[in-house]
Amino acid sequence: QKEVEQDPGPLSVPEGAIVSLNCTYSNSAFQYFMWYRQYSRKGPELLMYTYSSGNKEDGRFTAQVDKSSKYISLFIRDSQPSDSATYLCAMEGPPGGAGSYQLTFGKGTKLSVIP
Amino acid sequence: DTEVTQTPKHLVMGMTNKKSLKCEQHMGHRAMYWYKQKAKKPPELMFVYSYEKLSINESVPSRFSPECPNSSLLNLHLHALQPEDSALYLCASSQDLFTGELFFGEGSRLTVL
């Protein structure tokens, strides 16, 4: 079993739809959870950063972490064509612990928002 | 300024060439990273510098040689590369070694002929 599982898609939605992106993981030591957006041929851009369980909202984006289920989600409300990109989840363990000092990425989900 | 700047954006080199990739950040971050990304794959960690000292080397071949001249700069020296080394090379920085909030540059796309 891979440490982080993420459906690669592709996922196509109409403009204005609510998008749900998900990752599951197996390493219970992960404490820091991130979502990155990567446009074609560009570097990843940090979208959301959460520590431990809970929700975090930033504009149209909401990140959810459920440590008991080892499951994280990113929701995009009122999706726009400019949201078309690959979304990568990433996780990191506590300092000095398992999975620390480096990010473990999911494979990324390619999203297309159709006008 | 939340920017990580990488140069050059594109690089084509032969297998006998020596070239360098450069990265700069002015956010006062103390940790800097090199990642390699192949098409349709997530980034793979190569090297990590913390306070200008090499902290992690992920068993990268010696034809890749990192250098951190100061807290704002990170270089990756390339020599005798193979065609399979063609990839997007990403530089990133973070406030400290394990904050998780990595900021990436746009990458240097390397083609080895």
Tab-separated table of C-alpha atoms in Angstrom:
chain	number	residue	atom	x	y	z
A	1	GLN	CA	0.000	0.000	0.000
A	2	LYS	CA	1.361	3.400	-0.992
A	3	GLU	CA	1.734	5.961	1.788
A	4	VAL	CA	-0.561	8.469	0.056
A	5	GLU	CA	-3.304	7.512	-2.393
A	6	GLN	CA	-4.881	10.074	-4.704
A	7	ASP	CA	-7.110	9.411	-7.685
A	8	PRO	CA	-5.275	10.851	-10.718
A	9	GLY	CA	-8.505	11.586	-12.590
A	10	PRO	CA	-8.914	13.283	-14.981
A	11	LEU	CA	-11.903	15.014	-13.451
A	12	SER	CA	-14.093	17.240	-15.629
A	13	VAL	CA	-16.784	19.474	-14.144
A	14	PRO	CA	-18.940	22.310	-15.495
A	15	GLU	CA	-18.203	25.862	-14.430
A	16	GLY	CA	-19.862	26.706	-11.116
A	17	ALA	CA	-19.810	23.125	-9.809
A	18	ILE	CA	-18.530	22.133	-6.397
A	19	VAL	CA	-15.368	20.068	-6.738
A	20	SER	CA	-14.264	17.497	-4.166
A	21	LEU	CA	-10.683	16.208	-4.237
A	22	ASN	CA	-9.489	13.561	-1.812
A	23	CYS	CA	-6.448	11.723	-0.509
A	24	THR	CA	-6.064	8.824	1.865
A	25	TYR	CA	-2.906	7.948	3.719
A	26	SER	CA	-1.485	5.157	5.817
A	27	ASN	CA	1.168	6.850	8.003
A	28	SER	CA	-0.581	7.875	11.224
A	29	ALA	CA	2.432	10.081	12.097
A	30	PHE	CA	1.508	12.653	9.448
A	31	GLN	CA	0.541	15.919	11.125
A	32	TYR	CA	0.872	18.588	8.446
A	33	PHE	CA	-1.393	18.473	5.411
A	34	MET	CA	-1.175	20.595	2.316
A	35	TRP	CA	-2.825	21.069	-1.037
A	36	TYR	CA	-0.860	22.371	-3.964
A	37	ARG	CA	-2.172	23.538	-7.331
A	38	GLN	CA	0.068	23.021	-10.334
A	39	TYR	CA	-0.653	24.534	-13.718
A	40	SER	CA	0.837	22.836	-16.754
A	41	ARG	CA	4.624	23.304	-16.967
A	42	LYS	CA	4.724	25.454	-13.797
A	43	GLY	CA	5.849	24.841	-10.235
A	44	PRO	CA	3.337	23.796	-7.536
A	45	GLU	CA	1.597	26.639	-5.715
A	46	LEU	CA	0.637	26.200	-2.065
A	47	LEU	CA	-3.148	26.521	-1.730
A	48	MET	CA	-3.979	25.292	1.739
A	49	TYR	CA	-1.996	24.251	4.796
A	50	THR	CA	-3.535	22.593	7.838
A	51	TYR	CA	-2.118	21.131	11.007
A	52	SER	CA	-3.794	18.059	12.517
A	53	SER	CA	-7.556	17.497	12.161
A	54	GLY	CA	-10.228	20.041	11.309
A	55	ASN	CA	-11.398	22.398	8.603
A	56	LYS	CA	-9.813	25.456	7.076
A	57	GLU	CA	-11.493	27.839	4.679
A	58	ASP	CA	-9.909	30.358	2.313
A	59	GLY	CA	-12.251	32.014	-0.144
A	60	ARG	CA	-13.715	29.348	-2.427
A	61	PHE	CA	-11.419	26.656	-1.020
A	62	THR	CA	-12.037	24.475	2.038
A	63	ALA	CA	-9.583	21.890	3.320
A	64	GLN	CA	-10.713	19.121	5.643
A	65	VAL	CA	-8.557	16.693	7.600
A	66	ASP	CA	-9.940	13.610	9.331
A	67	LYS	CA	-7.013	11.951	11.096
A	68	SER	CA	-9.166	9.180	12.543
A	69	SER	CA	-10.039	8.048	9.002
A	70	LYS	CA	-6.669	9.088	7.522
A	71	TYR	CA	-8.532	11.093	4.896
A	72	ILE	CA	-8.129	14.633	3.638
A	73	SER	CA	-10.270	16.636	1.233
A	74	LEU	CA	-10.174	19.847	-0.726
A	75	PHE	CA	-13.459	21.437	-1.774
A	76	ILE	CA	-13.652	24.119	-4.440
A	77	ARG	CA	-16.907	26.088	-4.557
A	78	ASP	CA	-18.155	27.919	-7.664
A	79	SER	CA	-15.393	26.368	-9.756
A	80	GLN	CA	-13.919	28.490	-12.535
A	81	PRO	CA	-12.072	27.576	-15.742
A	82	SER	CA	-8.976	29.130	-14.131
A	83	ASP	CA	-9.128	26.342	-11.525
A	84	SER	CA	-8.190	23.841	-14.248
A	85	ALA	CA	-4.903	22.386	-13.025
A	86	THR	CA	-3.422	19.376	-11.275
A	87	TYR	CA	-4.051	19.319	-7.523
A	88	LEU	CA	-1.483	17.572	-5.354
A	89	CYS	CA	-2.031	16.630	-1.739
A	90	ALA	CA	1.074	16.492	0.447
A	91	MET	CA	1.787	15.469	4.020
A	92	GLU	CA	4.590	15.629	6.542
A	93	GLY	CA	5.321	14.000	9.876
A	94	PRO	CA	6.311	15.711	13.160
A	95	PRO	CA	9.880	16.928	13.646
A	96	GLY	CA	12.188	13.978	14.211
A	97	GLY	CA	9.395	11.469	13.752
A	98	ALA	CA	8.406	9.153	10.938
A	99	GLY	CA	7.809	11.050	7.718
A	100	SER	CA	9.458	14.220	8.956
A	101	TYR	CA	11.592	16.682	7.028
A	102	GLN	CA	10.078	15.955	3.678
A	103	LEU	CA	6.733	16.046	1.994
A	104	THR	CA	5.038	12.881	0.813
A	105	PHE	CA	2.965	13.765	-2.217
A	106	GLY	CA	-0.055	12.143	-3.743
A	107	LYS	CA	0.084	11.513	-7.496
A	108	GLY	CA	-2.101	14.543	-8.202
A	109	THR	CA	-5.613	14.869	-9.647
A	110	LYS	CA	-5.986	16.625	-12.984
A	111	LEU	CA	-9.054	18.875	-12.923
A	112	SER	CA	-10.725	20.514	-15.918
A	113	VAL	CA	-13.474	23.070	-15.381
A	114	ILE	CA	-15.497	23.424	-18.566
A	115	PRO	CA	-17.026	26.872	-19.347
B	1	ASP	CA	7.474	38.940	-1.449
B	2	THR	CA	6.565	35.266	-1.515
B	3	GLU	CA	8.590	34.385	-4.537
B	4	VAL	CA	11.157	31.742	-5.323
B	5	THR	CA	12.979	32.614	-8.522
B	6	GLN	CA	14.652	29.993	-10.688
B	7	THR	CA	16.949	30.453	-13.662
B	8	PRO	CA	17.141	29.439	-16.391
B	9	LYS	CA	13.536	28.519	-17.195
B	10	HIS	CA	14.689	26.162	-19.949
B	11	LEU	CA	18.023	24.404	-20.455
B	12	VAL	CA	19.188	22.027	-23.169
B	13	MET	CA	22.517	20.310	-22.640
B	14	GLY	CA	24.573	17.502	-24.037
B	15	MET	CA	25.755	14.591	-21.938
B	16	THR	CA	29.292	16.012	-21.697
B	17	ASN	CA	28.274	19.559	-20.733
B	18	LYS	CA	28.531	21.239	-17.342
B	19	LYS	CA	25.738	23.610	-16.416
B	20	SER	CA	24.118	25.046	-13.294
B	21	LEU	CA	20.594	25.783	-12.144
B	22	LYS	CA	20.071	28.715	-9.808
B	23	CYS	CA	17.458	29.505	-7.199
B	24	GLU	CA	16.889	32.603	-5.091
B	25	GLN	CA	14.456	33.532	-2.326
B	26	HIS	CA	14.191	36.680	-0.214
B	27	MET	CA	11.619	35.526	2.313
B	28	GLY	CA	14.201	34.869	5.036
B	29	HIS	CA	13.521	31.148	4.815
B	30	ARG	CA	16.171	28.923	6.384
B	31	ALA	CA	15.408	25.702	4.520
B	32	MET	CA	15.796	25.240	0.766
B	33	TYR	CA	15.095	22.216	-1.360
B	34	TRP	CA	15.703	20.719	-4.797
B	35	TYR	CA	13.001	18.505	-6.273
B	36	LYS	CA	12.855	16.643	-9.589
B	37	GLN	CA	9.537	16.185	-11.358
B	38	LYS	CA	8.889	13.962	-14.363
B	39	ALA	CA	5.772	14.384	-16.480
B	40	LYS	CA	2.525	13.375	-14.753
B	41	LYS	CA	4.385	12.448	-11.555
B	42	PRO	CA	4.614	14.243	-8.203
B	43	PRO	CA	7.837	16.028	-7.256
B	44	GLU	CA	10.626	13.822	-5.853
B	45	LEU	CA	12.948	15.200	-3.196
B	46	MET	CA	16.629	15.400	-4.123
B	47	PHE	CA	18.379	17.622	-1.558
B	48	VAL	CA	17.525	19.689	1.499
B	49	TYR	CA	19.586	22.511	2.974
B	50	SER	CA	18.926	23.863	6.440
B	51	TYR	CA	20.805	26.977	7.611
B	52	GLU	CA	23.056	26.607	4.563
B	53	LYS	CA	24.106	23.072	5.487
B	54	LEU	CA	23.146	19.974	3.530
B	55	SER	CA	20.660	18.093	5.694
B	56	ILE	CA	19.251	15.496	3.346
B	57	ASN	CA	20.607	13.861	0.214
B	58	GLU	CA	18.111	11.384	-1.160
B	59	SER	CA	20.743	9.095	-2.687
B	60	VAL	CA	21.070	11.341	-5.719
B	61	PRO	CA	23.799	10.408	-8.269
B	62	SER	CA	26.984	12.442	-7.979
B	63	ARG	CA	26.415	13.983	-11.412
B	64	PHE	CA	24.070	16.322	-9.487
B	65	SER	CA	25.966	18.558	-7.057
B	66	PRO	CA	24.106	21.046	-4.850
B	67	GLU	CA	25.582	24.202	-3.371
B	68	CYS	CA	24.185	26.781	-0.963
B	69	PRO	CA	26.428	29.893	-1.150
B	70	ASN	CA	24.268	31.856	1.315
B	71	SER	CA	20.867	31.784	2.948
B	72	SER	CA	19.123	33.211	-0.119
B	73	LEU	CA	20.773	31.214	-2.890
B	74	LEU	CA	20.768	27.581	-3.933
B	75	ASN	CA	22.538	26.112	-6.938
B	76	LEU	CA	22.418	22.731	-8.604
B	77	HIS	CA	25.499	21.899	-10.656
B	78	LEU	CA	25.006	19.427	-13.460
B	79	HIS	CA	27.704	17.333	-15.107
B	80	ALA	CA	27.679	14.289	-17.379
B	81	LEU	CA	23.923	13.922	-17.236
B	82	GLN	CA	21.934	11.201	-18.945
B	83	PRO	CA	18.854	11.627	-21.170
B	84	GLU	CA	16.714	10.117	-18.375
B	85	ASP	CA	17.664	13.119	-16.216
B	86	SER	CA	15.469	15.294	-18.427
B	87	ALA	CA	12.772	16.684	-16.129
B	88	LEU	CA	11.428	19.799	-14.425
B	89	TYR	CA	13.771	20.760	-11.565
B	90	LEU	CA	11.989	22.610	-8.809
B	91	CYS	CA	13.485	24.713	-6.068
B	92	ALA	CA	11.480	25.316	-2.902
B	93	SER	CA	11.955	27.052	0.416
B	94	SER	CA	10.291	26.995	3.819
B	95	GLN	CA	10.597	29.011	7.011
B	96	ASP	CA	12.255	26.099	8.732
B	97	LEU	CA	13.049	22.475	8.062
B	98	PHE	CA	9.716	20.909	8.937
B	99	THR	CA	7.020	23.566	8.783
B	100	GLY	CA	5.478	21.883	5.758
B	101	GLU	CA	4.688	25.197	4.059
B	102	LEU	CA	6.931	24.852	1.042
B	103	PHE	CA	6.978	27.601	-1.545
B	104	PHE	CA	8.056	26.407	-4.974
B	105	GLY	CA	9.650	28.237	-7.857
B	106	GLU	CA	8.369	27.835	-11.406
B	107	GLY	CA	11.062	25.314	-12.188
B	108	SER	CA	13.835	24.845	-14.706
B	109	ARG	CA	12.916	22.509	-17.534
B	110	LEU	CA	15.993	20.480	-18.415
B	111	THR	CA	16.462	18.486	-21.599
B	112	VAL	CA	19.536	16.265	-21.908
B	113	LEU	CA	20.398	15.230	-25.457
